[in-house]
C-alpha positions as semicolon CSV with decimal commas, in nm:
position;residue;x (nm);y (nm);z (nm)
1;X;0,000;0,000;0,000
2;X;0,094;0,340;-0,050
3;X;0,054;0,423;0,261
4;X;0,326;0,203;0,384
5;X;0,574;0,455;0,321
6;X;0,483;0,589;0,643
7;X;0,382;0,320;0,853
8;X;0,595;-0,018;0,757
9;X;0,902;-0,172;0,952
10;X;1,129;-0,125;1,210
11;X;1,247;0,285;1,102
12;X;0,882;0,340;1,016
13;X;0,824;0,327;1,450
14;X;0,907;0,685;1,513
15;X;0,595;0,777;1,297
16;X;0,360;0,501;1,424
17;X;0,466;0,680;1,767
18;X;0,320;0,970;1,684
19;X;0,016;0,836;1,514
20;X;-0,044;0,662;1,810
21;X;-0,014;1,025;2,010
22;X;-0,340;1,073;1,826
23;X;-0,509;0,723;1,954
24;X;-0,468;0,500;1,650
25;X;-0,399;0,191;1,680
26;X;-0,235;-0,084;1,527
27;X;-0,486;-0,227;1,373
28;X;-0,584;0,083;1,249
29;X;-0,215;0,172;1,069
30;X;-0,250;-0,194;0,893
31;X;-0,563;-0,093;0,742
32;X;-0,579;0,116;0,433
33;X;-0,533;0,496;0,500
34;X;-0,778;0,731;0,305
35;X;-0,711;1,074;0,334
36;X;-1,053;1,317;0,380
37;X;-1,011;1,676;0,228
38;X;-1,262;1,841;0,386
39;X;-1,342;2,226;0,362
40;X;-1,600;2,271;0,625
41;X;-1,629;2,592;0,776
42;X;-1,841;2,863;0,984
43;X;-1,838;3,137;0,681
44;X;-1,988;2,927;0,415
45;X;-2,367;2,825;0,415
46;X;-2,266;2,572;0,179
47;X;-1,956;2,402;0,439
48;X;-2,109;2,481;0,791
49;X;-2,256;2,154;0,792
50;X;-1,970;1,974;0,588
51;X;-1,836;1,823;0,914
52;X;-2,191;1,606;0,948
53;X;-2,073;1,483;0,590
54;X;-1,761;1,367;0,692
55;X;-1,844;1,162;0,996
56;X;-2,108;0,997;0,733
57;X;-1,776;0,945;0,477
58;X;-1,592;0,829;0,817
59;X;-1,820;0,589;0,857
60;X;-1,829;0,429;0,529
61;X;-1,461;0,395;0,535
62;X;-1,414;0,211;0,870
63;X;-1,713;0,022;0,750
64;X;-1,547;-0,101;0,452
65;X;-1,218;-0,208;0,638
66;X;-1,025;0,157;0,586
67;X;-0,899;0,408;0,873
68;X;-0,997;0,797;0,770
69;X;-0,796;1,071;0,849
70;X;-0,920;1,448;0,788
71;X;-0,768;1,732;0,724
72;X;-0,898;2,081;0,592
73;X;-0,842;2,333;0,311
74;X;-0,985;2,721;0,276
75;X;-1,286;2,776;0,120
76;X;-1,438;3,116;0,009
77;X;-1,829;3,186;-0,064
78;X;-1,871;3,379;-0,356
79;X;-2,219;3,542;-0,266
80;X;-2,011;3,706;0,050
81;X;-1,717;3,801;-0,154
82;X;-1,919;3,987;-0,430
83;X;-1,882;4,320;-0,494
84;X;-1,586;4,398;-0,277
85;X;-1,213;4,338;-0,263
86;X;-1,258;4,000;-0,104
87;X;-1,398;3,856;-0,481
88;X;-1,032;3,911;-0,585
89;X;-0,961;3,578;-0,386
90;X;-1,195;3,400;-0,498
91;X;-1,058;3,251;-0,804
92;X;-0,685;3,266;-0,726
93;X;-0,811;3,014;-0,367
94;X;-0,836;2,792;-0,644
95;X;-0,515;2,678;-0,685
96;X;-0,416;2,745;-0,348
97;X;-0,681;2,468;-0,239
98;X;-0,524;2,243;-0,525
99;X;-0,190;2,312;-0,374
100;X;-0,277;2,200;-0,049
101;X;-0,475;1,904;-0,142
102;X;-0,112;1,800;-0,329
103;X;0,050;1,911;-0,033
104;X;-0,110;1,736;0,181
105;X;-0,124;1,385;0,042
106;X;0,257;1,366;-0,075
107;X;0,358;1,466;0,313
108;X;0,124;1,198;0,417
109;X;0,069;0,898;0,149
110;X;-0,250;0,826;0,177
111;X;-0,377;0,518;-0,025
112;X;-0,661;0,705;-0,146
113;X;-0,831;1,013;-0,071
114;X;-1,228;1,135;-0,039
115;X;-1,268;1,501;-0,171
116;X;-1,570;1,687;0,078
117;X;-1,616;2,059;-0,093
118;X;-1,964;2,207;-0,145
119;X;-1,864;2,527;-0,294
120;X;-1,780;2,755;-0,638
121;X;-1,355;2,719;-0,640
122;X;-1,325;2,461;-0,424
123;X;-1,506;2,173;-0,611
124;X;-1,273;2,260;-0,903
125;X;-0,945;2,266;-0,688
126;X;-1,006;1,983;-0,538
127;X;-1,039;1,756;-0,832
128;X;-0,774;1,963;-1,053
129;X;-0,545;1,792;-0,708
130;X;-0,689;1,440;-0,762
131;X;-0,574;1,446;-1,141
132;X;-0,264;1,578;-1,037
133;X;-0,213;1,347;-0,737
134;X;-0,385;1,013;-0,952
135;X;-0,447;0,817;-0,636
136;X;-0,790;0,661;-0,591
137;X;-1,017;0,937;-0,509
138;X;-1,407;1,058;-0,478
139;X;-1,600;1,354;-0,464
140;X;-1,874;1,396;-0,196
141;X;-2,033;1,768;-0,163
142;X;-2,232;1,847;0,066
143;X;-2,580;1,900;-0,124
144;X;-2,762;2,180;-0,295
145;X;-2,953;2,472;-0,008
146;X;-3,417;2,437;-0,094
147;X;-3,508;2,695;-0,197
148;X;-3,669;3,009;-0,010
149;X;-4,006;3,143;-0,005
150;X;-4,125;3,485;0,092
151;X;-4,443;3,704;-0,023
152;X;-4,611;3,391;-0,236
153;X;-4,356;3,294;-0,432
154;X;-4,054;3,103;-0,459
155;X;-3,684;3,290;-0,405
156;X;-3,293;3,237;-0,405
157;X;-3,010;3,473;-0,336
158;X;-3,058;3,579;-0,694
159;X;-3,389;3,751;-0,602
160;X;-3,189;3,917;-0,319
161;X;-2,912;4,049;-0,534
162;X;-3,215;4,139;-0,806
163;X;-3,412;4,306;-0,484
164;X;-3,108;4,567;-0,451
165;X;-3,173;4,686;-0,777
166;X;-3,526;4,729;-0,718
167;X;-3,478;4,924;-0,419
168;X;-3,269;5,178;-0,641
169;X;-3,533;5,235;-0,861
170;X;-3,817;5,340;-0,566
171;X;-3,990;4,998;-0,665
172;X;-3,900;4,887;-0,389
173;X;-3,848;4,998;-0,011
174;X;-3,561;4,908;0,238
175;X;-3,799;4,768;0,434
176;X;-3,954;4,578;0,156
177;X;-3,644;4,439;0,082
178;X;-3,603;4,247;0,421
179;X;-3,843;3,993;0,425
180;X;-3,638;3,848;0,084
181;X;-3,336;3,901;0,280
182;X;-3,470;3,705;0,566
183;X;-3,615;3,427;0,336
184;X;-3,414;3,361;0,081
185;X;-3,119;3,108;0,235
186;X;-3,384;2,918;0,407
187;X;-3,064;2,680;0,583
188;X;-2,699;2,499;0,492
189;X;-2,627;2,407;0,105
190;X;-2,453;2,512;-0,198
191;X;-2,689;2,833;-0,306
192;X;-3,042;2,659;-0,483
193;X;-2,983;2,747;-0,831
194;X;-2,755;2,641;-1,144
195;X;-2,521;2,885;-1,007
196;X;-2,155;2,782;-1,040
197;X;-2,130;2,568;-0,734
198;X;-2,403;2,335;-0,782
199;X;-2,295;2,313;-1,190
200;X;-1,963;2,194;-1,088
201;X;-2,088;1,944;-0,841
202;X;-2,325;1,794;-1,110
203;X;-2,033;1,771;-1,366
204;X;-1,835;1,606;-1,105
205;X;-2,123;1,308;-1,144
206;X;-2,052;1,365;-1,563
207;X;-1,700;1,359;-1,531
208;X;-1,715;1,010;-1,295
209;X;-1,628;1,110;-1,029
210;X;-1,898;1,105;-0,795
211;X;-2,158;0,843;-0,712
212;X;-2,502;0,954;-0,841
213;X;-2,722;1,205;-0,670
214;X;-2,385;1,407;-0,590
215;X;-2,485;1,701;-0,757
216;X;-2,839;1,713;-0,678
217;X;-2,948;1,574;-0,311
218;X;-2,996;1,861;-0,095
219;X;-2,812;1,929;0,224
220;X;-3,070;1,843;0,456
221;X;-3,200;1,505;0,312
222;X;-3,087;1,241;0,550
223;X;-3,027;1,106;0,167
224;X;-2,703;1,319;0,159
225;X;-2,553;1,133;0,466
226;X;-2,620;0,784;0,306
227;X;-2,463;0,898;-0,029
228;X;-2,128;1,021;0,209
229;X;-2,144;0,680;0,348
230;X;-2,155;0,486;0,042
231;X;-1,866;0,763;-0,114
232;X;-1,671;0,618;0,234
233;X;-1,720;0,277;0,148
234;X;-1,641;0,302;-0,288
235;X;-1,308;0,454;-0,187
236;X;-1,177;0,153;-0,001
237;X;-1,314;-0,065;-0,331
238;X;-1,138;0,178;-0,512
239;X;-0,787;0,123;-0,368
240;X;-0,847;-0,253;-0,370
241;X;-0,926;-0,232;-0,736
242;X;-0,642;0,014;-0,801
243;X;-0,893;0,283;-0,997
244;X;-0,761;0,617;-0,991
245;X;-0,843;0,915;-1,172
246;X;-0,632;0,877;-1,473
247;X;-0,900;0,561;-1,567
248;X;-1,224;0,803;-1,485
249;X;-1,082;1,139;-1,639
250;X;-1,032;1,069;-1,967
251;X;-1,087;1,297;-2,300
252;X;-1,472;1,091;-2,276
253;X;-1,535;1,191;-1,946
254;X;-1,473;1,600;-1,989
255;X;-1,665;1,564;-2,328
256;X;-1,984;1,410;-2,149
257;X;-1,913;1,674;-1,910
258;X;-1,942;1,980;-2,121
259;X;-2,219;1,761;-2,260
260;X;-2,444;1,756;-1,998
261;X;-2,325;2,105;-1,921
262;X;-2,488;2,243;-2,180
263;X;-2,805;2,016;-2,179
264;X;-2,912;2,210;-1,770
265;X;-2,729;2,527;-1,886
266;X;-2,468;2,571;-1,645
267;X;-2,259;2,836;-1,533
268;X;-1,997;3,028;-1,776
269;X;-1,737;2,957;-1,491
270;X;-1,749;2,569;-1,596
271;X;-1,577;2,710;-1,923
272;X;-1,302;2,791;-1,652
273;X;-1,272;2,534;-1,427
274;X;-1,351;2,194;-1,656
275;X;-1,064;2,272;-1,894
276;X;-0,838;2,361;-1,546
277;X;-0,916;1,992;-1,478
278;X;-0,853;1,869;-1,802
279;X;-0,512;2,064;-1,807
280;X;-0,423;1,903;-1,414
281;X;-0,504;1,545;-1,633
282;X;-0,323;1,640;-1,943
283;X;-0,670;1,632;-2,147
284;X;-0,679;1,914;-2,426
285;X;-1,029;2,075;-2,346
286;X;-1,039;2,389;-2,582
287;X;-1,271;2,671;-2,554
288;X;-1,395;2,611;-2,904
289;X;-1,508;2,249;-2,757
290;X;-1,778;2,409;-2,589
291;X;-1,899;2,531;-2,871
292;X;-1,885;2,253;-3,095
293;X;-2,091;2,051;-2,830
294;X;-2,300;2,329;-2,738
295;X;-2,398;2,324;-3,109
296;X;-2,545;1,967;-3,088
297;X;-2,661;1,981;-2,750
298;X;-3,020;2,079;-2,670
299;X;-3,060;2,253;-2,354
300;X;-3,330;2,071;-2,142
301;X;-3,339;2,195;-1,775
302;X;-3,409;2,579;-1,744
303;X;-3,262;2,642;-1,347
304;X;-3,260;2,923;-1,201
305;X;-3,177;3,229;-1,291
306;X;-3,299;3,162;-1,646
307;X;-3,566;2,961;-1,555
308;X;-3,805;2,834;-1,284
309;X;-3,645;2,519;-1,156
310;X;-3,389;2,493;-0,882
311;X;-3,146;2,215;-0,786
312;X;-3,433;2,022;-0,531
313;X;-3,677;2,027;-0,837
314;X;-3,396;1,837;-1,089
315;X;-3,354;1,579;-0,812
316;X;-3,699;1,529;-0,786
317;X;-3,658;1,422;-1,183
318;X;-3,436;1,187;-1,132
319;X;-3,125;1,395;-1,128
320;X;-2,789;1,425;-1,307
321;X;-2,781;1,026;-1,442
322;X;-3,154;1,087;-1,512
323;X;-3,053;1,364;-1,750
324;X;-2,741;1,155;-1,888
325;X;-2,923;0,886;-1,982
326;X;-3,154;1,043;-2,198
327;X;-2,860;1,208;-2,376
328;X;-2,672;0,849;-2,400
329;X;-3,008;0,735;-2,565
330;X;-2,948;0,958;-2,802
331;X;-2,600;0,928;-2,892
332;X;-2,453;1,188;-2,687
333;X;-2,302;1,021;-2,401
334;X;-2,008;0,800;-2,446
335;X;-2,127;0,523;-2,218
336;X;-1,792;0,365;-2,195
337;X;-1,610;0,630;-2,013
338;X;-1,503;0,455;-1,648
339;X;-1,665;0,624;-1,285
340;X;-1,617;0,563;-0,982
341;X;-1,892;0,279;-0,932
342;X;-1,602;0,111;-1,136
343;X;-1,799;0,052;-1,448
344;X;-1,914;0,214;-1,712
345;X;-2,172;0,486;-1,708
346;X;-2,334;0,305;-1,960
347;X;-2,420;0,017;-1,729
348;X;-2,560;0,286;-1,433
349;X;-2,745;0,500;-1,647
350;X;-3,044;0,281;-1,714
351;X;-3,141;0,282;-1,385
352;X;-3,240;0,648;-1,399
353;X;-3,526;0,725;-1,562
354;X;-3,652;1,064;-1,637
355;X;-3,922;1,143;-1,347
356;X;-4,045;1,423;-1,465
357;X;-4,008;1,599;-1,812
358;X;-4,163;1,923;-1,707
359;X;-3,767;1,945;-1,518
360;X;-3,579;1,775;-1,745
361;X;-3,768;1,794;-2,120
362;X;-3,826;1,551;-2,424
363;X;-3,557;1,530;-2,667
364;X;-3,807;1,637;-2,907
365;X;-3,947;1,952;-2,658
366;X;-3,663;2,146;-2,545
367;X;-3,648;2,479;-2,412
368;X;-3,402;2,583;-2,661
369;X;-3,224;2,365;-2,988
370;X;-2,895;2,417;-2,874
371;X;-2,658;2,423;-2,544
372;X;-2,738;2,676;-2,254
373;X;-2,346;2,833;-2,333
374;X;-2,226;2,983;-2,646
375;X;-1,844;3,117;-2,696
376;X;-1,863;3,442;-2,899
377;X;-1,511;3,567;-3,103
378;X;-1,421;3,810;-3,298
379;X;-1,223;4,120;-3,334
380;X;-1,338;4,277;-2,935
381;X;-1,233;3,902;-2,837
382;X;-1,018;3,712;-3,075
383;X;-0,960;3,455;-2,834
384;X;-1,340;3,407;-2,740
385;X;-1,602;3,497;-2,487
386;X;-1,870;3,334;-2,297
387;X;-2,235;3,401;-2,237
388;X;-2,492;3,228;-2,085
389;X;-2,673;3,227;-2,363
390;X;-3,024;3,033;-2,189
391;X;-3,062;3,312;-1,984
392;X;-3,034;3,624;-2,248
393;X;-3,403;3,741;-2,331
394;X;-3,434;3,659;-2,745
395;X;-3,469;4,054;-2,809
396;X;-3,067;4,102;-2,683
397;X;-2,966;3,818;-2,880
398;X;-2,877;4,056;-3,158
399;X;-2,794;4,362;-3,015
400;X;-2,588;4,662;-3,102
401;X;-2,499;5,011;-2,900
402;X;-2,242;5,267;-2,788
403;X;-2,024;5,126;-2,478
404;X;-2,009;5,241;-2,153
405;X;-1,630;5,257;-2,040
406;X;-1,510;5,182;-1,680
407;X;-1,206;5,056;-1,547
408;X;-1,355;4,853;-1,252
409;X;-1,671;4,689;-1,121
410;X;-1,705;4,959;-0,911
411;X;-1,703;5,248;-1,141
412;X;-1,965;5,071;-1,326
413;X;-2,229;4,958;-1,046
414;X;-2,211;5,340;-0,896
415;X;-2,322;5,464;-1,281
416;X;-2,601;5,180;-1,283
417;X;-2,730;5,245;-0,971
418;X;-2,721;5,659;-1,021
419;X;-2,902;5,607;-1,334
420;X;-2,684;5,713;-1,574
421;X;-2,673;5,405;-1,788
422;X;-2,964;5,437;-2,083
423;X;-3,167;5,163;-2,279
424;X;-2,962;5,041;-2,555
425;X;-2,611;5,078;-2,393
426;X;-2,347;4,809;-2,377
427;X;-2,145;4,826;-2,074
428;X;-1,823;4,762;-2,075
429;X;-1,618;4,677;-1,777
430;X;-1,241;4,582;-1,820
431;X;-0,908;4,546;-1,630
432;X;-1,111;4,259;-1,392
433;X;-0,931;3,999;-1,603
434;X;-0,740;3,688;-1,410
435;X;-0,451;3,920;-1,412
436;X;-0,560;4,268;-1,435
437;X;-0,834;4,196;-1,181
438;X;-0,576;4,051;-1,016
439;X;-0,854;3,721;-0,952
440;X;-1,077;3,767;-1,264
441;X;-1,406;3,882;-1,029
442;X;-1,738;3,732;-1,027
443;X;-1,972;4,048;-1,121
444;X;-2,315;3,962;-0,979
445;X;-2,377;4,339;-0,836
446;X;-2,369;4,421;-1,189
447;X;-2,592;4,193;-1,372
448;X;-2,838;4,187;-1,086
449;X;-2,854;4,543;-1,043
450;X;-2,939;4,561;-1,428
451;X;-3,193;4,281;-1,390
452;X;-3,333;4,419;-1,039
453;X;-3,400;4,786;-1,302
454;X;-3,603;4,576;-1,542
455;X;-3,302;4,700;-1,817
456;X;-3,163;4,355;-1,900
457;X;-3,386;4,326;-2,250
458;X;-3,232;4,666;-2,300
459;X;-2,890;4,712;-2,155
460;X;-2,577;4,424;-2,256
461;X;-2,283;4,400;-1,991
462;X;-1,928;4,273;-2,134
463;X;-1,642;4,202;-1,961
464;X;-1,243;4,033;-1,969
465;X;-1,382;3,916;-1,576
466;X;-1,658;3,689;-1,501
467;X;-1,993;3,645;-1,401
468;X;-2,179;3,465;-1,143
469;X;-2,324;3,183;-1,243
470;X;-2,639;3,337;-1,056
471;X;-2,623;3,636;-1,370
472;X;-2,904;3,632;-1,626
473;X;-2,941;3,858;-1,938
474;X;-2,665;3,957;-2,211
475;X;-2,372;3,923;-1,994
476;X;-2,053;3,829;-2,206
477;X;-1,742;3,716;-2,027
478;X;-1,406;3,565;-2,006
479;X;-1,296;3,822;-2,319
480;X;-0,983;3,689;-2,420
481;X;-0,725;3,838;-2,426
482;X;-0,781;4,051;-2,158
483;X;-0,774;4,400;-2,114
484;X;-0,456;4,452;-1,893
485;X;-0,263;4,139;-2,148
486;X;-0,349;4,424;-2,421
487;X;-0,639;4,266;-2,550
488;X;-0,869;4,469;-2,812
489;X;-1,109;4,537;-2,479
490;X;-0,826;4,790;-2,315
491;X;-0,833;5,037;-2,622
492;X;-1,272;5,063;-2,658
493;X;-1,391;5,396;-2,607
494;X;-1,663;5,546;-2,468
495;X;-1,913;5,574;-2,794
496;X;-1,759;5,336;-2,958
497;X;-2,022;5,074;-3,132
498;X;-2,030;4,711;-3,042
499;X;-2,242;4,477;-3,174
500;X;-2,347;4,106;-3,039
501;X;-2,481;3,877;-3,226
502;X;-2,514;3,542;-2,996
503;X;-2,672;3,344;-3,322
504;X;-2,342;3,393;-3,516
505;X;-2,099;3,383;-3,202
506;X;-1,997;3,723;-3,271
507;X;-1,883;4,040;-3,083
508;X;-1,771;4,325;-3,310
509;X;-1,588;4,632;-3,172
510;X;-1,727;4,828;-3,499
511;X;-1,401;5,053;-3,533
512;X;-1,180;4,971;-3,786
513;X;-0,887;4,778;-3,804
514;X;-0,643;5,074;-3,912
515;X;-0,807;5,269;-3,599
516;X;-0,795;4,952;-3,335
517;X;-0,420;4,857;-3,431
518;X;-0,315;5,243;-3,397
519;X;-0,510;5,264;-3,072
520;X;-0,355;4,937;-2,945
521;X;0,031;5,093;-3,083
522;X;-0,030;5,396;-2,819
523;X;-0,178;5,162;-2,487
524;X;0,050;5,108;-2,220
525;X;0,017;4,841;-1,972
526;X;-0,147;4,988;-1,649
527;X;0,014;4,939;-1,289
528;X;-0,037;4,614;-1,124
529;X;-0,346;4,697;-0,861
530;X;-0,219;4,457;-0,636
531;X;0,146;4,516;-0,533
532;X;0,213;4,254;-0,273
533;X;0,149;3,924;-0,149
534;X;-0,061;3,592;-0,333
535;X;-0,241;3,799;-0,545
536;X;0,076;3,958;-0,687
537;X;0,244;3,652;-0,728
538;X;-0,093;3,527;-0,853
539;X;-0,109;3,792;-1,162
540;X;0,224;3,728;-1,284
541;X;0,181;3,355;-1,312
542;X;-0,184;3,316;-1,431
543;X;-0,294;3,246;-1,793
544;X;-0,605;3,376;-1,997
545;X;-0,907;3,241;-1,935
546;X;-0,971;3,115;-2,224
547;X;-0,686;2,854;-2,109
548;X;-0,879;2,780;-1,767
549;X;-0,677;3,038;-1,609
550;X;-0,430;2,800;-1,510
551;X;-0,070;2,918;-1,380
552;X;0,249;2,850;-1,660
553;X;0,418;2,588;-1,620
């Protein structure tokens, strides 16, 4: 066993001494030693109950014949980081939690290791760590929040961040806005939507490397406890069987991944973080995949925020292998790819039938003919873009105005919410890149402050950062290159006229070239807005994000 390294023969005592400081026993140390990742915490809805997972995951490892040891990473929530300098981190804890997963099990061999995130970065970093690592190892998250419910109707922290915007028009009242406030995060989970965390923890079922239900049972079902369990036990088979994650995550895998990524119309950060993972397994995951895939993929769930449905309704349907298999029964699932059950997804699918196709449609009936993403290019963003294009109302699919110029997020939301942006203007907000941001920001204040003023059929948002994957309307990210790289985005003008035209994946700076390449001749890079510590190092190291935003080398 791996784990021998640190436990076998006579100069291997001094360390069973000190496992036995911490009450293990003997018997224990000749067992197989699974490592737990775990990244509960009091400052995430989504991890404060993370450490009732992994006693379940405990459990299912001693019951299978395995010792667990835990262990914790950092974790960030998104929906507290927005809209201030904390959002920075967000992205960049990404590869610090990858780091310390590595870190971790190379100090200590473990002979496999069980992966416990719940949240946005940290789902991604902790399996971009099990491709690097390739020792047996499974994903269990700790389940999707229900939804809220306030004034007759049904709410998530979207309506909350929408509810802001409200208030700034005199729709609404401060003290109308409470009661949403109050309502909204009824209790623990990953936030109710198709926002970014609970995408990535359904992929992480696509990709294999989760037991079914992953991505979908919520936190509270006692369901969620037995699926840690069983996650405890598989990872013990695992070991035995010698599966690890260079057998699940193969080129199949990420392809079924953006697959059924596009089929519940995820969040534009999967365009991120899945080709991060494939880079960490040495899988070539292009942004121009996404669009080929997208092309041939109807979209059949519409989640929250383009649509009605949240997380609890699409495991009501029958959930993520419920979606799959109707996609493998019609060719667009390569059932042979490996998971973590330890066969293929073609022999687990079958047992999932659609439960209800008002959540997860007919081939034949679906809310749109093609994927819920769609990567835009052209001369504003030669390297592509990213829009969720589900949620963008039909009239902004074509759209075309003067921009809006600002140099940060927060230039921008102060003109939104002082009313100075007018129907028909594209807003532009640039220098929020992965290294100009430094951290490539999530921009929910934004977008929701432009939905919350009823102007997102009138008013597009583009942007070399990113978006929440709580945004809705025409929001185009992840313009590559970026702004502060001396992409095409650092040299628009105020006036200038951009058109979109999501139907032909285009976004047109409408200047001409002479004009853009004399204009891009006379930019000089502007100062770093981070000077010192991770972040720093962070911008000098990170790539586009049309790469993943991975570090070189």
């Amino acid at each position: 066993m791996r784990s021998d390294q640190m436990k076998k023969g006579i100069t291997r005592a001094p360390h069973r001494s000190l496992f036995k400081a911490m009450g293990y026993t003997d018997e224990e140390l000749n067992r197989p030693i699974i490592g737990i990742a775990s990244s509960a915490n009091e400052v995430i809805p989504g991890h404060v109950h993370l450490d009732k997972v992994v006693e379940a995951v405990k459990a299912g490892i001693r019951m299978a014949g395995g010792t667990p040891m835990t262990f914790g990473t950092i974790g960030i929530c998104d929906g507290i980081a927005m809209g201030h300098q904390g959002m920075k981190y967000s992205l960049g804890s990404r590869e610090l939690i990858a780091d310390s997963v590595e870190v971790m099990a190379m100090a200590y061999p473990f002979d496999g290791i069980v992966l416990v995130p719940n949240c946005d970065k940290i789902i991604p970093g902790m399996l971009m760590a099990a491709a690097r690592l390739n020792i047996p190892a499974i994903v269990v998250s700790g389940g999707p929040m229900l939804v809220g419910e306030c004034c007759g109707q049904t709410i998530d922290l979207i309506t909350v961040f929408e509810a802001v915007g409200r208030v700034s028009t005199g729709e609404f009242t401060e003290a109308d806005l409470k009661p949403y406030e109050d309502a909204a995060c009824p209790g623990a989970g990953s936030c109710s939507g198709m926002f970014t965390a609970n995408s990535m923890n359904a992929l992480t079922e696509a990709l294999g490397m989760a037991l079914p239900g992953n991505g979908t049972i919520p936190a509270v079902m006692a369901a969620r406890l037995r699926l840690a369990k069983a996650s405890g036990m598989r990872i013990v088979r695992l070991v035995e069987n010698g599966i690890t994650p260079d057998k699940i995550l193969t080129k199949s895998a990420f392809l079924n991944a953006v697959t059924v990524d596009m089929a519940f119309g995820g969040s534009t950060n999967t365009a991120l973080h899945l080709p991060a993972i494939a880079h960490e397994a040495g899988v070539s995951l292009p942004l121009d995949t996404f669009q080929e895939i997208s092309g041939k993929t109807p979209h059949l769930c519409n989640m929250s925020p383009g649509g009605p449905h949240h997380i609890q309704d699409l495991d009501g349907a029958g959930g993520i292998y419920a979606l799959m298999n109707l996609l493998n029964e019609h060719g667009l699932i390569d059932g042979a790819a490996l998971s973590v059950t330890g066969r293929p997804v073609s022999e687990e699918l079958p047992k999932h039938p659609v439960l209800d196709t008002n959540v997860i449609r007919p081939f034949d009936a679906p809310y749109h003919a093609t994927g819920g993403l769609a990567v835009l290019k052209g001369n504003l963003a030669p390297n592509g873009s990213v829009v969720k294009q589900s949620a963008v109302d039909p009239s902004m699919r074509r759209h075309k105005g003067p921009a809006r110029v600002f140099n940060s997020e927060e230039d921008a939301v102060d003109a939104i919410l002082g009313g100075k942006i007018d129907k028909g203007d594209v807003i532009v907000i640039r220098y929020e890149g992965p290294r100009g941001g430094p951290g490539m920001r999530e921009m929910l204040s934004p977008t929701s402050a432009i939905a919350g003023m009823g102007l997102d059929k009138d008013v597009a948002l583009l942007t070399d950062g990113r978006f929440s994957g709580g945004t809705r309307g025409a929001s185009i990210g992840h313009i590559s290159p970026e702004a502060a790289q001396g992409g095409p985005i650092a040299i628009v003008q105020e006036g200038d006229e951009i058109e979109i035209d999501i139907d032909n994946k285009r976004l047109s700076l409408l200047v001409s070239e002479e004009e853009i390449a004399a204009r891009l001749k006379d930019w000089t890079p502007p100062e770093p807005k981070i000077k010192t510590g991770y972040m720093a190092r962070y911008a000098r190291m990170v790539t586009s994000a049309d790469t993943g935003a991975v570090f070189e080398g």
